[in-house]
GROMACS .gro file of C-alpha atoms in nm:
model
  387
    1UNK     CA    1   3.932   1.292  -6.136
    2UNK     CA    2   3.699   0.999  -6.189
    3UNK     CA    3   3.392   1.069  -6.383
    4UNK     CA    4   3.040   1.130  -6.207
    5UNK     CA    5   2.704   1.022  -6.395
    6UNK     CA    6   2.487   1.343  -6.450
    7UNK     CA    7   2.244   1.170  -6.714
    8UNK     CA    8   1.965   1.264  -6.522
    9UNK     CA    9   2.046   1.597  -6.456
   10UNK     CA   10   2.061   1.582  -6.853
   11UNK     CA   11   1.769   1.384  -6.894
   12UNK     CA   12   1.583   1.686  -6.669
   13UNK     CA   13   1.696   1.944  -6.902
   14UNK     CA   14   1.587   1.761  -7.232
   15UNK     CA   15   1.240   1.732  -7.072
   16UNK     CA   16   1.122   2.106  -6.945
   17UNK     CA   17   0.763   1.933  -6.979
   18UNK     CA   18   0.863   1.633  -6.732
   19UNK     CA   19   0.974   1.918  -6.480
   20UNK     CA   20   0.621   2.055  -6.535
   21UNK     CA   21   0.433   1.755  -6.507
   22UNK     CA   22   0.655   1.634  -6.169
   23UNK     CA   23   0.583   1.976  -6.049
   24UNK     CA   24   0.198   1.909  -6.084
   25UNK     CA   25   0.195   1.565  -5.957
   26UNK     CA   26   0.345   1.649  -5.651
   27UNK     CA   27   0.111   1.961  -5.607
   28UNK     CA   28  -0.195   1.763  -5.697
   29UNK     CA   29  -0.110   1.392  -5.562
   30UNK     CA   30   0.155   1.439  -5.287
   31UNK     CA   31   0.271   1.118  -5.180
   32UNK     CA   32   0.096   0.903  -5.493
   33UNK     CA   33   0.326   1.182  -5.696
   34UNK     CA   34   0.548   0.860  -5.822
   35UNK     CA   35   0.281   0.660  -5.941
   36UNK     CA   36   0.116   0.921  -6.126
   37UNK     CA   37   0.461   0.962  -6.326
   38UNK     CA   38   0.516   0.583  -6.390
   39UNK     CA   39   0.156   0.488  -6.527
   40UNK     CA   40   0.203   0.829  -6.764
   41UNK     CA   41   0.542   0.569  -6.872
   42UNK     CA   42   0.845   0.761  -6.706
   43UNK     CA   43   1.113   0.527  -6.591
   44UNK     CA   44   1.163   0.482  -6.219
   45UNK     CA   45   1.508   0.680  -6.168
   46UNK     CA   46   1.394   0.990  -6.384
   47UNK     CA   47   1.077   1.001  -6.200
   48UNK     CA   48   1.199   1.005  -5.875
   49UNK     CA   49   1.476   1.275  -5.973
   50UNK     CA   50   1.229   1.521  -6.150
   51UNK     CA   51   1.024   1.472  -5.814
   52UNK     CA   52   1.315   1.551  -5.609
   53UNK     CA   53   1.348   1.857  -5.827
   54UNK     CA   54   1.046   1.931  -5.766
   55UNK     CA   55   1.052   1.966  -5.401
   56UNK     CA   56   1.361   2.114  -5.383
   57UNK     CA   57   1.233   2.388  -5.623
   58UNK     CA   58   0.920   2.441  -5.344
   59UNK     CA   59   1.178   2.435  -5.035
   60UNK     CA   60   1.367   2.707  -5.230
   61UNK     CA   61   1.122   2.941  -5.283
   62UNK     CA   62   1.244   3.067  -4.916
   63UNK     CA   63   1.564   3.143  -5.054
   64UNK     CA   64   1.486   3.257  -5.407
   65UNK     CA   65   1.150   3.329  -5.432
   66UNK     CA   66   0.996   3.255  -5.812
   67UNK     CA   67   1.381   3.203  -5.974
   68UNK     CA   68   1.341   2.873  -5.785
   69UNK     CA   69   1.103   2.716  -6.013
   70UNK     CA   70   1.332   2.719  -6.316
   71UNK     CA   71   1.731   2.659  -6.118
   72UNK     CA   72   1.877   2.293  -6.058
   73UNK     CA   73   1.902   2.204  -5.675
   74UNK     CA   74   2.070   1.921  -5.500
   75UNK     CA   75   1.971   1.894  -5.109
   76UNK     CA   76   2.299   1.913  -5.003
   77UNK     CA   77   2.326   2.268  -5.198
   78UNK     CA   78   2.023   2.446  -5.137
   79UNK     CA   79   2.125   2.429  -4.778
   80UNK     CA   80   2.440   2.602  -4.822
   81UNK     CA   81   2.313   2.794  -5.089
   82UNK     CA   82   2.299   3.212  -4.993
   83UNK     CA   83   1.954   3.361  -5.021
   84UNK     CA   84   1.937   3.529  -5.298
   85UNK     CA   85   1.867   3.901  -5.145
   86UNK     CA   86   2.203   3.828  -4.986
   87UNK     CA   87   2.418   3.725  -5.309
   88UNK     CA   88   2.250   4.002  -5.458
   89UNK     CA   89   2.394   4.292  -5.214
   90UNK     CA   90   2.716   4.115  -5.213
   91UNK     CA   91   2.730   4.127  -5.568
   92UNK     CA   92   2.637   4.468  -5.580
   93UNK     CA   93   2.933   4.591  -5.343
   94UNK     CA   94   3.181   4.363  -5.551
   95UNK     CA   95   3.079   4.527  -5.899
   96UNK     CA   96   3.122   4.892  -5.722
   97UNK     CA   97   3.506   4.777  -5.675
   98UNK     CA   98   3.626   4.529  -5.969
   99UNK     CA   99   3.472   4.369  -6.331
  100UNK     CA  100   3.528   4.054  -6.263
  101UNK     CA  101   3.579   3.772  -6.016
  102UNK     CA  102   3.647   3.441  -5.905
  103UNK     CA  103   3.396   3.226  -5.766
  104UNK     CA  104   3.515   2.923  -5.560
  105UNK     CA  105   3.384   2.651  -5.424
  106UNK     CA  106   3.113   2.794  -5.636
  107UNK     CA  107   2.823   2.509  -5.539
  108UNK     CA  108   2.519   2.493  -5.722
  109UNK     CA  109   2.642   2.813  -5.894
  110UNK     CA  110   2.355   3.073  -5.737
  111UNK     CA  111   2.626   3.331  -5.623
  112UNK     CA  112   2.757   3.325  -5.922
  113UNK     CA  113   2.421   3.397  -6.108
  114UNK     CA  114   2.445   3.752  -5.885
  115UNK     CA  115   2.786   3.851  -5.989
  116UNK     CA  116   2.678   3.822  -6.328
  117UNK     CA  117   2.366   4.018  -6.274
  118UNK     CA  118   2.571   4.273  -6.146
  119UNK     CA  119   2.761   4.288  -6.437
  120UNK     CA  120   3.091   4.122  -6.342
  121UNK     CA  121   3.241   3.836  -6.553
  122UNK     CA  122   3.263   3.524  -6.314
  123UNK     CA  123   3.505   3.247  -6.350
  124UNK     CA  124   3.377   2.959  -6.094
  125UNK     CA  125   3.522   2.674  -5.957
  126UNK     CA  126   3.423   2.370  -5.791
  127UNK     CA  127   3.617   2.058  -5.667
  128UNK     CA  128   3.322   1.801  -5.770
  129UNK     CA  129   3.229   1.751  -6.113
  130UNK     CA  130   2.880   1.687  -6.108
  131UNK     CA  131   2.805   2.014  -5.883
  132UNK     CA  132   3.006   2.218  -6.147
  133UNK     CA  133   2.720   2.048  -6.371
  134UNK     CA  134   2.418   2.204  -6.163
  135UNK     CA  135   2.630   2.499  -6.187
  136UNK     CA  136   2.632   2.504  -6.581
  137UNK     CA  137   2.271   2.423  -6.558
  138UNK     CA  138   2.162   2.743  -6.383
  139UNK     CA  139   2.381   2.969  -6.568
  140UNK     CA  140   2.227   2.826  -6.830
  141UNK     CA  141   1.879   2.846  -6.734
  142UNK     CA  142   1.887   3.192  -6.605
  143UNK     CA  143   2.036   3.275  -6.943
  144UNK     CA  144   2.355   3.432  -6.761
  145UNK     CA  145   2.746   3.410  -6.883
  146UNK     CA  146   2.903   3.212  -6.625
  147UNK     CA  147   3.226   3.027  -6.673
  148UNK     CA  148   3.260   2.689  -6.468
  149UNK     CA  149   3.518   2.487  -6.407
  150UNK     CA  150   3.661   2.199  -6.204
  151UNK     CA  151   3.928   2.267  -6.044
  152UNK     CA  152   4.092   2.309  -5.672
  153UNK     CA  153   4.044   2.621  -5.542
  154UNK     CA  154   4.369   2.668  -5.351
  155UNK     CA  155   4.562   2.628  -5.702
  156UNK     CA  156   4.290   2.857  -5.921
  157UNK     CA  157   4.447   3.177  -6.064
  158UNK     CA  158   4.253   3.443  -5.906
  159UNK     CA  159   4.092   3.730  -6.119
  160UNK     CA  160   4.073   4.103  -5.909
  161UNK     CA  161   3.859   3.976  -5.700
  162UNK     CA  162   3.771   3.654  -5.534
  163UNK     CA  163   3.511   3.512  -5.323
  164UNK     CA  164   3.445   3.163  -5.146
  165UNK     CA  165   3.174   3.014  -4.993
  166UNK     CA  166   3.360   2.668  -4.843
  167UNK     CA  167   3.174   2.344  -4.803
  168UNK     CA  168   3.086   2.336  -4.399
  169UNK     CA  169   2.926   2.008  -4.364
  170UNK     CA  170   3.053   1.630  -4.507
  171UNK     CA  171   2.911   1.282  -4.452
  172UNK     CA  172   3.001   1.330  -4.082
  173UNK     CA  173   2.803   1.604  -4.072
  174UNK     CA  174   2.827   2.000  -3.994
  175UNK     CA  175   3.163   2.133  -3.941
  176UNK     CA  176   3.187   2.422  -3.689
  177UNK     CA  177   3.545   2.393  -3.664
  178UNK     CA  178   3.680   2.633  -3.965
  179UNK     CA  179   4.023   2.404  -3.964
  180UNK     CA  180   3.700   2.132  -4.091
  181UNK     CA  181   3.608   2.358  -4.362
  182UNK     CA  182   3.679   2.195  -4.714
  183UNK     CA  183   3.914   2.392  -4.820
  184UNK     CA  184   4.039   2.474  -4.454
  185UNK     CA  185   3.983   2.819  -4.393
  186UNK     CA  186   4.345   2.947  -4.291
  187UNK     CA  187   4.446   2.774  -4.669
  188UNK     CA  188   4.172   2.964  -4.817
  189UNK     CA  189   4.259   3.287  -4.636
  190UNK     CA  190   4.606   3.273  -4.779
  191UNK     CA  191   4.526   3.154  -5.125
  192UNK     CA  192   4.287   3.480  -5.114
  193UNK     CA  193   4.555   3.712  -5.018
  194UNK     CA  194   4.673   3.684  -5.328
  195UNK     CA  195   4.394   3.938  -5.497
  196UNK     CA  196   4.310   4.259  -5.394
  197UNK     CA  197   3.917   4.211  -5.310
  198UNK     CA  198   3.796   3.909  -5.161
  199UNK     CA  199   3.522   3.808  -4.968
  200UNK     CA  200   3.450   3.461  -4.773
  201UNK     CA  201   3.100   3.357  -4.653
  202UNK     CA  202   3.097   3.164  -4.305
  203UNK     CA  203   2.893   2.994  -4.080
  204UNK     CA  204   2.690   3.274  -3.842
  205UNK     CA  205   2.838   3.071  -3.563
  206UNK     CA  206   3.229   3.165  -3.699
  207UNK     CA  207   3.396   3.243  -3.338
  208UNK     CA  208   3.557   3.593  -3.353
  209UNK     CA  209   3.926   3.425  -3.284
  210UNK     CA  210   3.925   3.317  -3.624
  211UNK     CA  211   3.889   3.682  -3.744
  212UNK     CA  212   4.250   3.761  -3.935
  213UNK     CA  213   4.371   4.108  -3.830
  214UNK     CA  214   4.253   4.376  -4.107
  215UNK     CA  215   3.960   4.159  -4.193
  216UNK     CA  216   3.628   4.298  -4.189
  217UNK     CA  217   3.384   4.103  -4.045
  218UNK     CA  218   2.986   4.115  -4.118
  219UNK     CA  219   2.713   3.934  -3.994
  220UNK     CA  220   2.328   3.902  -4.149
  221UNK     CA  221   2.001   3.820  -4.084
  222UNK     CA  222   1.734   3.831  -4.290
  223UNK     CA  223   1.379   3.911  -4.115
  224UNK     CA  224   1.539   3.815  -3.806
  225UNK     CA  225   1.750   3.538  -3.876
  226UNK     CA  226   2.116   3.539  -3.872
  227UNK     CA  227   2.175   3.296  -4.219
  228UNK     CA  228   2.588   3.381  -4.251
  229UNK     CA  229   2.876   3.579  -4.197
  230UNK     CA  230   3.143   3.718  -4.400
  231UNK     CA  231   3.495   3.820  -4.394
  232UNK     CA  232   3.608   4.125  -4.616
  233UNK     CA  233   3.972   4.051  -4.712
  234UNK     CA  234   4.232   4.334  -4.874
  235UNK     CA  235   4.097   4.616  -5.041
  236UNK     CA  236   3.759   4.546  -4.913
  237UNK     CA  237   3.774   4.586  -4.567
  238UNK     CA  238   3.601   4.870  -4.468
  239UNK     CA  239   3.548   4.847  -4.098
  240UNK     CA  240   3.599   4.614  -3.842
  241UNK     CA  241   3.282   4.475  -3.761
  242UNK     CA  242   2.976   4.533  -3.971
  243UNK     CA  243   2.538   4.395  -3.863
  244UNK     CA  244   2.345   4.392  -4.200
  245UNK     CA  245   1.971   4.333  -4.134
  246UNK     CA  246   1.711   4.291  -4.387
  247UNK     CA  247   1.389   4.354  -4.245
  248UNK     CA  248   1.078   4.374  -4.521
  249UNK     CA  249   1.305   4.361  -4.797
  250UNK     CA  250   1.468   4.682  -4.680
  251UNK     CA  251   1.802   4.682  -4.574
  252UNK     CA  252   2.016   4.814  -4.254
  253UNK     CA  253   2.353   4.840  -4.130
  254UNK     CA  254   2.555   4.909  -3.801
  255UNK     CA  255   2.916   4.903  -3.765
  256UNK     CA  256   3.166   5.005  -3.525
  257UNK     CA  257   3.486   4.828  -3.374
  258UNK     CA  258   3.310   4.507  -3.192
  259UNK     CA  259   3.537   4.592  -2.875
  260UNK     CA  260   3.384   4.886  -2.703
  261UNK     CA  261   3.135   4.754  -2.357
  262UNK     CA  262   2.814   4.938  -2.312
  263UNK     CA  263   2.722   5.135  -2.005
  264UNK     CA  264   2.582   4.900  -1.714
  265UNK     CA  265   2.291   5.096  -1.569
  266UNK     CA  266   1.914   4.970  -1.409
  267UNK     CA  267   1.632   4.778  -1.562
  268UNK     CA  268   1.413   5.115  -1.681
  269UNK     CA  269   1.080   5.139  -1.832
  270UNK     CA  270   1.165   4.973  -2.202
  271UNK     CA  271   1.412   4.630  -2.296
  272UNK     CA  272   1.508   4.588  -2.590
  273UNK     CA  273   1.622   4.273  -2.767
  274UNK     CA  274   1.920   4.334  -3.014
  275UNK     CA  275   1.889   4.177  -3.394
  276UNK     CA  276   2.130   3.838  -3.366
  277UNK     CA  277   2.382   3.952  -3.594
  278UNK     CA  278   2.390   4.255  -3.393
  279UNK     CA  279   2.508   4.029  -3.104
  280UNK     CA  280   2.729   3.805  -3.279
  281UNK     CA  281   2.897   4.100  -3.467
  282UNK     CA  282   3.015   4.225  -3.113
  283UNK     CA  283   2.828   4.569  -3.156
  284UNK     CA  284   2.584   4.568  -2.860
  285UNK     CA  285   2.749   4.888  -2.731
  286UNK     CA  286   2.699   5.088  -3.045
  287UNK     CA  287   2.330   4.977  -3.117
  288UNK     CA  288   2.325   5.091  -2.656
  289UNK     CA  289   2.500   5.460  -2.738
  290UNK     CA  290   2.204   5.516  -3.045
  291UNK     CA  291   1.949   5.410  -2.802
  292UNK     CA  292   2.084   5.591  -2.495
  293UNK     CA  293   2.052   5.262  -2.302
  294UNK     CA  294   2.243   5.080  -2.089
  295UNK     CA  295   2.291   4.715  -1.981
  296UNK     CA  296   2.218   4.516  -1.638
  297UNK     CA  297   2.499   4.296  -1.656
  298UNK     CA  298   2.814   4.392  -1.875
  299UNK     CA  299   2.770   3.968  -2.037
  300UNK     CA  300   2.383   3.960  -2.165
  301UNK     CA  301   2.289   4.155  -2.424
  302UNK     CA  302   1.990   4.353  -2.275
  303UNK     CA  303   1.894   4.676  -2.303
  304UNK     CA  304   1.709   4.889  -2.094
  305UNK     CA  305   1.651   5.284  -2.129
  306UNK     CA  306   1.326   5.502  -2.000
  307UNK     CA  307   1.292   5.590  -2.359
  308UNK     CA  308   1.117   5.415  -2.616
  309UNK     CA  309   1.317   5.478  -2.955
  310UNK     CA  310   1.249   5.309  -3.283
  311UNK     CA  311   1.519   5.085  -3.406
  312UNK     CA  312   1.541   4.850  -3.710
  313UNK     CA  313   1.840   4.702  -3.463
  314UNK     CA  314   1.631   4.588  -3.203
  315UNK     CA  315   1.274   4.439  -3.076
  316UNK     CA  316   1.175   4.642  -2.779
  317UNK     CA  317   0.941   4.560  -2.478
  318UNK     CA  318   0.779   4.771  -2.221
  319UNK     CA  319   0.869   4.647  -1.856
  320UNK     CA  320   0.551   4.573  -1.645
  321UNK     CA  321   0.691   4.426  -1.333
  322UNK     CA  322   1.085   4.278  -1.207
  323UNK     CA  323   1.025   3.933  -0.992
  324UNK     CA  324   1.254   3.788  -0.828
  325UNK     CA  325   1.368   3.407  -1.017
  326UNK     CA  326   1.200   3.154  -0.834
  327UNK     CA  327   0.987   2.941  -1.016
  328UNK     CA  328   0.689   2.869  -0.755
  329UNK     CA  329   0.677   3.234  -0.669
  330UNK     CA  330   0.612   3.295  -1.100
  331UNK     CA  331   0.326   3.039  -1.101
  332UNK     CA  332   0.168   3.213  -0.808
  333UNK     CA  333   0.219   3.539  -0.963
  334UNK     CA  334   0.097   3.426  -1.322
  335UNK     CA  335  -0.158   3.275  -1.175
  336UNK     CA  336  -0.293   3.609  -1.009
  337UNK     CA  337  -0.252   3.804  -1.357
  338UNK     CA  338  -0.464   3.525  -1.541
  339UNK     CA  339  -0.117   3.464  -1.792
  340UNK     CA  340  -0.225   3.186  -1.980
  341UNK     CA  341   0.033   3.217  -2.278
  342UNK     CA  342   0.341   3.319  -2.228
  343UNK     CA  343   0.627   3.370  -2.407
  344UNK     CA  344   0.954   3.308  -2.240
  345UNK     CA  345   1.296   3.421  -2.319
  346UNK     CA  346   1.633   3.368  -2.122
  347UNK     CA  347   2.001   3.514  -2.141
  348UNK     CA  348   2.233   3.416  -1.850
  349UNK     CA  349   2.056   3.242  -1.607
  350UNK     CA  350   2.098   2.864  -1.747
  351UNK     CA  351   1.752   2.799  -1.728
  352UNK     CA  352   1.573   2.579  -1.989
  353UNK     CA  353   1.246   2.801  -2.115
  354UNK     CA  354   1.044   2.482  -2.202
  355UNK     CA  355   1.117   2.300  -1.833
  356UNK     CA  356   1.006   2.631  -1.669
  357UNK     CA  357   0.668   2.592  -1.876
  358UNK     CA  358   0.571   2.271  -1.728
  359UNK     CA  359   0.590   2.403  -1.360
  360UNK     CA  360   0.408   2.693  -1.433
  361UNK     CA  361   0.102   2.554  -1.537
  362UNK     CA  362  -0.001   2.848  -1.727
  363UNK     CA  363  -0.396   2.933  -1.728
  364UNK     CA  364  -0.593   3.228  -1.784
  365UNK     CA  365  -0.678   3.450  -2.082
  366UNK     CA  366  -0.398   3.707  -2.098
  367UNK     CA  367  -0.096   3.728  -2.269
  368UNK     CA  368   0.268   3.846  -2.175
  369UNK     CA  369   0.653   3.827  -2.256
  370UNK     CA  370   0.876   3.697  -1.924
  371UNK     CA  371   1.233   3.745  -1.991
  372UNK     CA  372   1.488   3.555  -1.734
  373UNK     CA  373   1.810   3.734  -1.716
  374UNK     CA  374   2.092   3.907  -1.486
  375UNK     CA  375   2.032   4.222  -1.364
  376UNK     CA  376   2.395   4.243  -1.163
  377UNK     CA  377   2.442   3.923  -1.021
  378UNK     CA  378   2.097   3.882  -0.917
  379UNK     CA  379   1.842   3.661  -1.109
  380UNK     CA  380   1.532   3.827  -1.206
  381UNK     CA  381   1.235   3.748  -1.437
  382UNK     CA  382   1.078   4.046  -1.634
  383UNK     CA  383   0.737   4.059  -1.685
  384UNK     CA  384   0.634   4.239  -2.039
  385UNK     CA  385   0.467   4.365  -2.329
  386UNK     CA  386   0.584   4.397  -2.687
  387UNK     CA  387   0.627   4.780  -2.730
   0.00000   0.00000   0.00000
């Protein structure tokens, strides 16, 4: 493997009070950041990386809160880095099973900063030498015992347990095809099958036909975003499908089989808007049986029931008035109602939200929710409030 220059991830580390002063500069000066680092006499190239480290450490924050002003970041990394109240959890439900694990296509290293926390010894591997670097780095600066290595990860010896986070995106861009992964996921699946606990983090967009049989399969969203999902390989299946929300820092799980079809009823008195991983983790009709509600068309994931129930599963709305779908009839009735922002959401019906905006010409000072859906086969828009 040919060697890759990290002097200036190096150079970064020698100078803790350059990554302080960058940090400054780019706080206090914004664009003139640069400037203010060459007339203080820092060379060109180490400037403009301690800058980038800078704002990477800012754009971070998202994902690890105040750890993120002392960890190494590349841009490439931080994106597919996990959030850290993710890796965290995961970590926790690894260290319940095994004491220790292997950590491939290990990135930036951040996941393997959690298994450590939880008390596992980690053996990572990455394919590219100077990401194994960053990875050193942050074991290092979080003062954590983390063994890195370069290496492939289809031919790494695999402790008791294994996990793999797969690069999804190259200088073509994203891949959403998991035969694009890098390692391909089918390799990776069978490499894995080779432990007894594994776990592999995917895309949130991971189509279910990629699911191997016995595989658990969990998807999350933090504060209403779905950021990943993950198969649970071997031992460490638990269910078949698996929705793990954190909401407020607080988190929330429903699982069930992903095949069962909720009832199909009427639009009643309350909708509610299932969590995303909810959704994508097929369990629509378990979050409906909790809620004693029912759907209006078997495809869109609606709810409606005549009781309002609090769920951490779910956003729910109280149904005002059903219209029929025609977009001068809306404006007219808008109009009437003095609906002057509105926010519009759509399952089904093919419609683009913003286009519909335009032609209704919204003015007035009231507020309201219009959801365009299927209730049957018939198009409807829902006039609402947030319950």
């Amino acid at each position: 493997m040919k060697h890759v220059d990290t002097s200036l991830l190096a150079a970064l580390k020698a100078r803790p009070e350059l990554q302080t002063q960058a940090a400054d500069a780019l706080r206090r000066d914004g664009d003139r950041a640069p400037l203010t680092l060459r007339k203080a006499g820092v060379a060109p190239d180490l400037a403009a990386a301690a800058l980038t480290l800078a704002e990477l450490r800012e754009q971070a924050r998202g994902k690890f809160g105040d750890r993120a002003a002392s960890l190494y970041f590349t841009r490439a990394g931080l994106e597919q880095a996990t959030r850290w109240v993710v890796a965290e959890r995961r970590a926790a439900r690894f260290a319940r099973h095994a004491a220790a694990v292997t950590d491939l296509c290990c990135g930036l290293g951040t996941e393997a900063l959690a298994f450590a926390e939880a008390g596992l010894r980690v053996e990572a591997v990455d394919l590219n030498e100077a990401t194994a670097e960053y990875a050193r780095a942050n074991a290092e600066a979080a003062g954590l015992a983390v063994g890195v290595e370069v290496g492939d990860a289809l031919s790494t010896p695999l402790l008791e347990s294994a996990f793999a986070d797969p690069a999804r995106r190259s200088g073509a861009g994203r891949h959403f095809n998991p035969a694009e992964y890098s390692p391909p996921l089918n390799d990776l699946l069978a490499h894995m099958a080779t432990t007894g606990f594994a776990a592999l983090k995917l895309g949130p967009g991971i189509s279910h036909e990629w699911i191997p049989e016995g595989a658990e399969a969990e998807w999350v969203s933090v504060d209403r975003d779905v950021v990943e999902a993950c198969l649970w390989l071997g031992e460490a299946a638990e269910v078949p499908r698996r929705a793990s929300l954190c909401k407020a820092g607080e988190w929330h799980e429903l699982t069930g089989s992903g095949e069962e079809k909720a009832p199909v009823g009427e639009v009643a008195a309350y909708l509610y808007e299932p969590d995303g991983a909810v959704i994508r983790a097929g369990l629509v009709a378990e979050l409906a049986e909790q809620l004693e509600a029912h759907t209006a068309n078997e495809t869109i994931a609606y709810l409606y029931s005549d009781e309002l129930r609090e769920t951490p599963f779910a956003r729910a709305w109280k149904v005002e008035e059903v219209w029929p779908l025609h977009p001068k009839k809306l404006k007219a009735l808008l109009a009437e109602r003095g609906i002057g922002r509105l926010t519009i959401k759509q399952r089904g019906t093919g419609i683009d939200p913003a286009a519909l905006r335009k032609q209704l010409k919204l003015k007035g000072p009231n507020e309201a929710t219009l959801v365009l859906t299927r209730l049957r086969e018939a198009h409807a828009a829902i006039l609402c409030q947030e319950a």
